[in-house]
Structure formats: structure tokens, C-alpha cells
Coordinates of N, CA and C in Angstrom, one line a residue:
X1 N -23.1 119.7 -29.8 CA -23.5 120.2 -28.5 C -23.4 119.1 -27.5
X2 N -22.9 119.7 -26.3 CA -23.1 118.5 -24.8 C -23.6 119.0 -23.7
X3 N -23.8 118.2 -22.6 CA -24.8 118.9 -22.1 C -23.5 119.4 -21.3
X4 N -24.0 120.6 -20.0 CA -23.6 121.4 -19.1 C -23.6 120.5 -18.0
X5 N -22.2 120.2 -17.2 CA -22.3 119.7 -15.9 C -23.0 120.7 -15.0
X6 N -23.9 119.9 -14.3 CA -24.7 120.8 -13.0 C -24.8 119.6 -11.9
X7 N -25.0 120.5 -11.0 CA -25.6 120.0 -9.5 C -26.9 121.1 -8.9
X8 N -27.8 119.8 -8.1 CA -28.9 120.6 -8.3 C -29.3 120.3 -6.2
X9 N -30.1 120.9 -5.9 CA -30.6 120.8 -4.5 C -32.1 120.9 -4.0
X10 N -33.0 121.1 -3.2 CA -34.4 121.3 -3.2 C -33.9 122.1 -1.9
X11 N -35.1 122.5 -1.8 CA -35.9 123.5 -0.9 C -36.7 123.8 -0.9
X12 N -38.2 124.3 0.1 CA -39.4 124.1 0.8 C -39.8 124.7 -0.3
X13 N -39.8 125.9 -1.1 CA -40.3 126.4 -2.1 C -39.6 126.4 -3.4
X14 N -38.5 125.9 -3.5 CA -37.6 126.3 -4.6 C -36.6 124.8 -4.7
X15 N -36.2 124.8 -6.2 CA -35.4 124.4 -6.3 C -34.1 124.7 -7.4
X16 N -32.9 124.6 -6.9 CA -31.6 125.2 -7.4 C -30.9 124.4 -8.3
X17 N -31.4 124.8 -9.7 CA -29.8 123.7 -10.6 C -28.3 125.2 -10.9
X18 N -27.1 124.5 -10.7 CA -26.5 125.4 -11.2 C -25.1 124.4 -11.9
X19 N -25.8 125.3 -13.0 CA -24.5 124.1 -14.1 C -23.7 125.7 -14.6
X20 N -22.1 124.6 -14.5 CA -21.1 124.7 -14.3 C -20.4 125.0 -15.3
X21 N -20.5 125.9 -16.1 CA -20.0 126.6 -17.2 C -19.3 127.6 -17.3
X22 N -17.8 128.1 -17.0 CA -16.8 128.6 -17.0 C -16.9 129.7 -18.3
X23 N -17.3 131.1 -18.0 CA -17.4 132.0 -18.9 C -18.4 131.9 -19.8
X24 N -19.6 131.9 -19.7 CA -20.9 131.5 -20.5 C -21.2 132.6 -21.4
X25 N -21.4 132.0 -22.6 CA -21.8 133.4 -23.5 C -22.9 133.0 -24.3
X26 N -24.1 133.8 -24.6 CA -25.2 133.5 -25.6 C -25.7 132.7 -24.6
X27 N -26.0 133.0 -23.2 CA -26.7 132.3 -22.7 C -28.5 132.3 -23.0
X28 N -29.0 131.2 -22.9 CA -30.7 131.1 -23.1 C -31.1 130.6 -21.9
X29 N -31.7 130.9 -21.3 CA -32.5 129.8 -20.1 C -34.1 129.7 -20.6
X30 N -34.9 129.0 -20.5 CA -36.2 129.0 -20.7 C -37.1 128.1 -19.7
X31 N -38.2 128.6 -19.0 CA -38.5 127.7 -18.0 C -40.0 128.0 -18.6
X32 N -40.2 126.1 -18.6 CA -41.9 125.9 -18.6 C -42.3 125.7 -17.2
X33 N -43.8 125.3 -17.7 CA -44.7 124.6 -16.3 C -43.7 123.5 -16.3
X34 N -43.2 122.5 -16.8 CA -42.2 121.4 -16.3 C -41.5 121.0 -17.0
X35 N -40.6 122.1 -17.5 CA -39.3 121.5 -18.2 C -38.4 123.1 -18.2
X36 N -37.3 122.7 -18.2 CA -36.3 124.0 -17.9 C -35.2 123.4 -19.8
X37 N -34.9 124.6 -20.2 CA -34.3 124.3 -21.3 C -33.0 125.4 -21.3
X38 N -31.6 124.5 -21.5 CA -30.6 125.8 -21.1 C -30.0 125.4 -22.3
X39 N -29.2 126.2 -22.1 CA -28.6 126.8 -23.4 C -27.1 127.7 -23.3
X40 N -26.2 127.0 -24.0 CA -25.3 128.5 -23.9 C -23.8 127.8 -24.9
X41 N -22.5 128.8 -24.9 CA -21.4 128.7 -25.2 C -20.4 128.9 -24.0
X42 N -19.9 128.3 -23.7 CA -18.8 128.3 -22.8 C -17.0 127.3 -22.8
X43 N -16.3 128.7 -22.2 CA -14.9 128.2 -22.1 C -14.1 128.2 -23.2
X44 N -13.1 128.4 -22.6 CA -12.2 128.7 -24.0 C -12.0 128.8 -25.0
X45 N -12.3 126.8 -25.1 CA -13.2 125.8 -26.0 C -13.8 126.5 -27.1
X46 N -14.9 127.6 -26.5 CA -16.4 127.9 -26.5 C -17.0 126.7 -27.3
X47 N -17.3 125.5 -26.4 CA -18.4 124.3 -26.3 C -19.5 124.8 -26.4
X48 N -20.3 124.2 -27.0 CA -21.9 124.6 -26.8 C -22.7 123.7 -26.3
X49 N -23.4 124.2 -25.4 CA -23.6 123.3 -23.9 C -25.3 123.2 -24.6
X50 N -26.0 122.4 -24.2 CA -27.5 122.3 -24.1 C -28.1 121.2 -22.9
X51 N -28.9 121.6 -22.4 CA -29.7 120.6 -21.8 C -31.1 121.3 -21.3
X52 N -31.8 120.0 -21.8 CA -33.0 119.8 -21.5 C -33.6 119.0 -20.4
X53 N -34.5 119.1 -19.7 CA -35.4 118.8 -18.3 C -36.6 118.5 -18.4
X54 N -37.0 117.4 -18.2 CA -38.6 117.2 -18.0 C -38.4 117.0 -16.2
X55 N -38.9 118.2 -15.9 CA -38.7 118.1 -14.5 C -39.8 117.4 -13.6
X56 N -39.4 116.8 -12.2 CA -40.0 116.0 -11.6 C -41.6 116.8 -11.2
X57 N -41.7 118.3 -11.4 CA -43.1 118.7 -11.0 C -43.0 119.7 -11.5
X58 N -44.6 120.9 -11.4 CA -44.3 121.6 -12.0 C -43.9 123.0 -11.5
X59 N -43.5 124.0 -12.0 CA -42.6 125.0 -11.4 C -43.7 125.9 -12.0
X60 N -43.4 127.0 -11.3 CA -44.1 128.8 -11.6 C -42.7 129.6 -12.4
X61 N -43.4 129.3 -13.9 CA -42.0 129.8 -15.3 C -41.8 131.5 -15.0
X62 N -43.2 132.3 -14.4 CA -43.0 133.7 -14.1 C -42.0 134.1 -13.1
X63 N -42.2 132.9 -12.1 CA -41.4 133.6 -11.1 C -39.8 132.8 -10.4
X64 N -39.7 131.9 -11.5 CA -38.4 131.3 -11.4 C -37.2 132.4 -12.2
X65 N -36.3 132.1 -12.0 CA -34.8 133.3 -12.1 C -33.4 132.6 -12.2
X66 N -32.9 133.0 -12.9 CA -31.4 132.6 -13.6 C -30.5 133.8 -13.5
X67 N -29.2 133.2 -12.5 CA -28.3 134.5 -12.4 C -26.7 133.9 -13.3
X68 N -26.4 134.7 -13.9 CA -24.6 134.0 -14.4 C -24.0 135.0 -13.3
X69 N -22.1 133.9 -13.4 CA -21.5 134.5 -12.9 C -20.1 133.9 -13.8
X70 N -19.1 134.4 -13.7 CA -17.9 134.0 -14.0 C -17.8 132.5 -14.5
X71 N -18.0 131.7 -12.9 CA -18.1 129.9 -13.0 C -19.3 129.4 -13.2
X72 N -20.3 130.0 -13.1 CA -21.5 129.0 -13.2 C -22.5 130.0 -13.4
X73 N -23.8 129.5 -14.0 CA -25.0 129.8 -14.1 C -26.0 129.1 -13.0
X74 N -26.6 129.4 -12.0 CA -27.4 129.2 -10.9 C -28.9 129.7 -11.4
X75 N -29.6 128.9 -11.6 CA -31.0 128.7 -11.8 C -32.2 128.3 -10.5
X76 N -33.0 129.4 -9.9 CA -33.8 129.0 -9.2 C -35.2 128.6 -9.5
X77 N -35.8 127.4 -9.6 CA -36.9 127.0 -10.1 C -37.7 127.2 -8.9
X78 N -39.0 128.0 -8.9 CA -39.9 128.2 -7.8 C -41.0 127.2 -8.5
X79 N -41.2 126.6 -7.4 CA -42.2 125.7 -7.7 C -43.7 125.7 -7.5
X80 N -44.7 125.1 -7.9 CA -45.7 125.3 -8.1 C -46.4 125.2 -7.0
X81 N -45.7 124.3 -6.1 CA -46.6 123.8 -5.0 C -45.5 123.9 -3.8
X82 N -45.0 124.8 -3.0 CA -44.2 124.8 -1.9 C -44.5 124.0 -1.0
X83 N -43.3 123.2 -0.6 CA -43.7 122.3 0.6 C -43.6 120.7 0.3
X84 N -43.7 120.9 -0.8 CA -43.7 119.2 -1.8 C -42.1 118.8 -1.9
X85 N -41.3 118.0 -1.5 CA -40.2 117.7 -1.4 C -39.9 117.0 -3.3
X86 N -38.9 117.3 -3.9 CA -38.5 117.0 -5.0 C -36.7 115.9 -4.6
X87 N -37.9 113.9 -4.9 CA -36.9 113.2 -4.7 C -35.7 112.9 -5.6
X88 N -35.9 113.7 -6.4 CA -35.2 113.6 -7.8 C -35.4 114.9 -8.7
X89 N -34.7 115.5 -9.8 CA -34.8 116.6 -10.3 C -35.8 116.4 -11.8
X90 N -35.6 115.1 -12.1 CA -36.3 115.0 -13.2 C -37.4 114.1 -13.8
X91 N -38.7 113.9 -14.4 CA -39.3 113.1 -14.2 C -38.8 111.3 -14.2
X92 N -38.4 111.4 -15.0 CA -37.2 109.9 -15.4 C -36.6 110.0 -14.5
X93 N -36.3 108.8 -14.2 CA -35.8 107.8 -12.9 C -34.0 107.6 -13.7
X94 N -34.0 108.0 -14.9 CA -32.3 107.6 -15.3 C -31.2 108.6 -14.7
X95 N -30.2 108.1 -14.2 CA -29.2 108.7 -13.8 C -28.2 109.2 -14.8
X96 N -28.1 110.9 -14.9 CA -27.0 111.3 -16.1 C -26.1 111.3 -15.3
X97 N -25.2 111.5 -16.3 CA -23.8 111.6 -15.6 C -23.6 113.2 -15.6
X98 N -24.0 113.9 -16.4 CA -23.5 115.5 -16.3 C -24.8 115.9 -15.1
X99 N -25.1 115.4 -14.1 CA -25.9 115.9 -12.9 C -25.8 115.3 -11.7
X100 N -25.4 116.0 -10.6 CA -25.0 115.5 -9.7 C -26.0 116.0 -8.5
X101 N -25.8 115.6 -7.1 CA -26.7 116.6 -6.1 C -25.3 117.5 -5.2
X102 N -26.0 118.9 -4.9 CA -24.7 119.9 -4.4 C -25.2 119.4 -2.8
X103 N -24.6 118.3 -2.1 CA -24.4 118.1 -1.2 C -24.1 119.0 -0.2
X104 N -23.3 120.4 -0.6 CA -23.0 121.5 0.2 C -23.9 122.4 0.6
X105 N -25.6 122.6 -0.3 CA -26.2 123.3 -0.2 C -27.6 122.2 0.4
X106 N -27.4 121.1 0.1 CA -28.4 120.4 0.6 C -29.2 120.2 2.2
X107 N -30.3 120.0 2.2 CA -31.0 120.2 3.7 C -32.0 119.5 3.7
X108 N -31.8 118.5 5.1 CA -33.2 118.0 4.8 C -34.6 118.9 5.4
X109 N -34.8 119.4 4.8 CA -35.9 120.3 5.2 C -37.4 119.8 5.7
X110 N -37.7 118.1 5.3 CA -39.0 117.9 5.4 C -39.1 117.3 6.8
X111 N -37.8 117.3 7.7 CA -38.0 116.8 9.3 C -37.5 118.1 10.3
X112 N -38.9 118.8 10.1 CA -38.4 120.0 10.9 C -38.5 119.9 12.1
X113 N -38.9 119.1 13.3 CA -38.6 118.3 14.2 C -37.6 119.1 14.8
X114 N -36.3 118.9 14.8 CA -35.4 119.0 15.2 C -34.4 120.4 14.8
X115 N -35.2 121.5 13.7 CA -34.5 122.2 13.5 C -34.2 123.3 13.9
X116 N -35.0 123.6 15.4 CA -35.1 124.3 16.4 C -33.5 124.4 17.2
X117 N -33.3 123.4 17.3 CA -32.0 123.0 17.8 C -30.6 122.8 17.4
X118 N -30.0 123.7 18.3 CA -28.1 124.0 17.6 C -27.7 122.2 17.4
X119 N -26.7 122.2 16.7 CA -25.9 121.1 16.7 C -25.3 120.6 17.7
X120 N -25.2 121.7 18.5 CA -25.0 121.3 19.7 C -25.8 120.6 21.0
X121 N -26.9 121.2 20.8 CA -27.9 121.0 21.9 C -28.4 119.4 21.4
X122 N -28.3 119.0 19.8 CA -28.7 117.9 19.0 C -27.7 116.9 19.6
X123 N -26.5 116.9 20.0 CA -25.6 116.3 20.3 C -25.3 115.8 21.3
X124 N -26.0 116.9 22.6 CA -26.1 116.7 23.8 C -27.3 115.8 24.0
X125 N -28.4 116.1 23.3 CA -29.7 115.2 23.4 C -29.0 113.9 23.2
X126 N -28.3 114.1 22.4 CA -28.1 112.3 22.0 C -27.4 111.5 23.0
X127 N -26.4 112.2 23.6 CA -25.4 111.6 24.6 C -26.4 110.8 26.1
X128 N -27.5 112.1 26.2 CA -28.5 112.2 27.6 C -29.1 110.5 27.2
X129 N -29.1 110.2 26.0 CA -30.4 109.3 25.7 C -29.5 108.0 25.8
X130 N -28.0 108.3 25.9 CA -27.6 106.9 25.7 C -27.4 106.1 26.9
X131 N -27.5 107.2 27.9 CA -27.0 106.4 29.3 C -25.6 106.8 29.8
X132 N -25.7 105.4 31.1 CA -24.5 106.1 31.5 C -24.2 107.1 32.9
X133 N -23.4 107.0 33.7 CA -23.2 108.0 34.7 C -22.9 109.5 34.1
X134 N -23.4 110.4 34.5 CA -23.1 111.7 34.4 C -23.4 112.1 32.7
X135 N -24.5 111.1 32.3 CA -25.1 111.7 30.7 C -23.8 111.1 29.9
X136 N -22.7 110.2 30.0 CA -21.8 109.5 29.8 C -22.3 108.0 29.5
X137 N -22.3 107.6 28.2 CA -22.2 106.2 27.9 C -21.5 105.3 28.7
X138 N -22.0 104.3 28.9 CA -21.3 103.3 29.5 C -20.4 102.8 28.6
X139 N -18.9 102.4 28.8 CA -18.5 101.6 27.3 C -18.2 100.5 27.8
X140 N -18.2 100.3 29.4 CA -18.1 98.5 29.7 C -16.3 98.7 29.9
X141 N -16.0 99.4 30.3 CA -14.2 99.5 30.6 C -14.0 99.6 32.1
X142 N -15.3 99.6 32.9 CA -15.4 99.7 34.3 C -13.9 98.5 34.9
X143 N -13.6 98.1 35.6 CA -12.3 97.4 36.2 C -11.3 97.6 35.7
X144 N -10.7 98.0 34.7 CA -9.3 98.4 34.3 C -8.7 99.2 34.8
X145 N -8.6 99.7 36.3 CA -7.8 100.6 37.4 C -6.9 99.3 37.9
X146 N -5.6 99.4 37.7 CA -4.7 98.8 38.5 C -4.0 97.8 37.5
X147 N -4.9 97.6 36.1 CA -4.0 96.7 35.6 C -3.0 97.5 35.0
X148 N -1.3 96.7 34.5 CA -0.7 96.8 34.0 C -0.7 97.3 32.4
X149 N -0.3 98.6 32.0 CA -0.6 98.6 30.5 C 0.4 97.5 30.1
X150 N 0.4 96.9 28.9 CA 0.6 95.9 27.6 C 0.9 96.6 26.5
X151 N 1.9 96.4 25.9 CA 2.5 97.1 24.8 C 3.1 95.7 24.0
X152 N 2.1 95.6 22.7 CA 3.0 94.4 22.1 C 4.4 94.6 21.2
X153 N 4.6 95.9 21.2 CA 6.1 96.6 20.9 C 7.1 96.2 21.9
X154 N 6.8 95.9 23.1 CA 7.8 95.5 24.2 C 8.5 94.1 24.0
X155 N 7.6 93.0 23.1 CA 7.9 91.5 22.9 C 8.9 91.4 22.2
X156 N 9.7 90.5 22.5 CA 10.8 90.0 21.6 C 10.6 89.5 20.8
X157 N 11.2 90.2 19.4 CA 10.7 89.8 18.0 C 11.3 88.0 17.8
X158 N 11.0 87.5 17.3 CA 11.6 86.3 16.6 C 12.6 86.5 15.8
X159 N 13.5 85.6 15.6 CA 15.1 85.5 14.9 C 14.5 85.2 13.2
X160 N 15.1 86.2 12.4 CA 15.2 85.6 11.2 C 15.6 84.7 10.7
X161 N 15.3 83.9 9.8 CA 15.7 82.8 9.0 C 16.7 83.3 8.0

């Protein structure tokens, strides 16, 4: 047995592992108060994948849910205490190598501050705060009207030896 590549993410009430198993068959999922236990055969291969979790807190085992699909199994762990940010997925501080974080799904959710606002309006705020004529940064290029552009492609190369 080896373990299942996954990547995992948090959110306000939930958190998402979904390991990466290409045609899963005999799948098991099992979710405690704090440990998630998976299980399955997958790919070609048919590898037999296991991994075990002593997870960073504890989850609600009734109301967390495991979906397959073709490429992956996606696991949503509801957790026990919504609102508690999860800095890590597991209680151990060791880094596996079959777990990664899904960057693509990730959010910082605990600075809600600013989440009122398009990416746009966030962008604009920023520009207003830097200065500058007309909400325009200053970049300090003020007197360069009239000079001559400079191209050091124009110089006469030196003679080979």
C-alpha cells in the first residue's frame, strides 16, 4: 500500500482534502472526531492507496461527505467548530510529500475586511493611497521632456581581435 496524492484547502466551516486517484475502486472513507481514514484501489496499476490523518481539530464525522469522480475523490470535512482557521491539515507539524495545499481553491477567509470589494475597487484603493497627481504614483521621471532618447544599439561596436 501507498498513500494517495492529495491537496487539501480550509474554509470558514469546512475543510476539503481531495486525493487524486484516477478510477478508484473499493473505495472506504471513514471520518472520526479527528482523524479521516481513506482507503481505496486505483488506476490501471490498481495500487492500493491508504492514508491515515490525525487531523489538526476536530470535525463533525455525521455531517462530513465524500464524493468520487473519474480523477479524484473530494472529501469535505465539516468541522466542529466553524470559524476556527485550520493552519495545517494535520496535527503533526511533518511535511508529507503525497499532500500538498490546492492553491486554486484556497481563500484567505479570516481577513474579511476587504471582501466586500471587487478586485477592482481593491486596486483602485491602492493606487489612491500611493499618491501622486491624478491618484497616479509619482515615479520621479518628472524632467525628461526634451531629452534626446539613447539607444546603446546605436554605438559602435569594437573591432575584433
Amino acid at each position: 500500500m501507498q498513500p494517495a496524492t492529495a491537496k487539501w484547502y480550509d474554509r470558514k466551516d469546512s475543510v476539503f482534502i481531495e486525493f487524486l486517484v484516477e478510477d478508484s475502486k473499493d473505495l472506504q472513507v471513514k471520518f472520526e472526531k479527528s482523524k479521516l481514514d481513506f482507503r481505496c484501489v486505483g488506476g490501471i496499476e490498481t495500487i492500493k492507496h491508504h492514508n491515515e490523518l490525525d487531523l489538526f481539530d476536530s470535525i463533525d464525522p455525521n455531517a462530513s461527505k465524500h464524493k468520487r469522480t473519474d480523477r479524484s475523490v473530494l472529501c469535505c470535512l465539516k468541522k466542529a467548530e466553524a470559524g476556527r482557521a485550520w493552519p495545517r491539515l494535520t496535527k503533526d507539524k511533518a511535511k508529507f510529500q503525497w499532500l500538498g495545499v490546492d492553491f486554486n481553491n484556497w481563500k484567505d477567509w479570516e481577513d474579511d475586511s476587504d471582501e466586500d470589494l471587487s478586485s477592482f475597487d481593491k486596486f483602485s484603493e491602492m493606487m489612491n493611497t500611493m499618491g501622486g497627481e491624478d491618484g497616479m504614483p509619482d515615479l520621479g521621471m518628472g524632467g525628461m521632456e526634451g531629452l534626446e532618447e539613447h539607444d546603446s544599439d546605436d554605438e559602435k561596436m569594437p573591432d575584433l581581435e
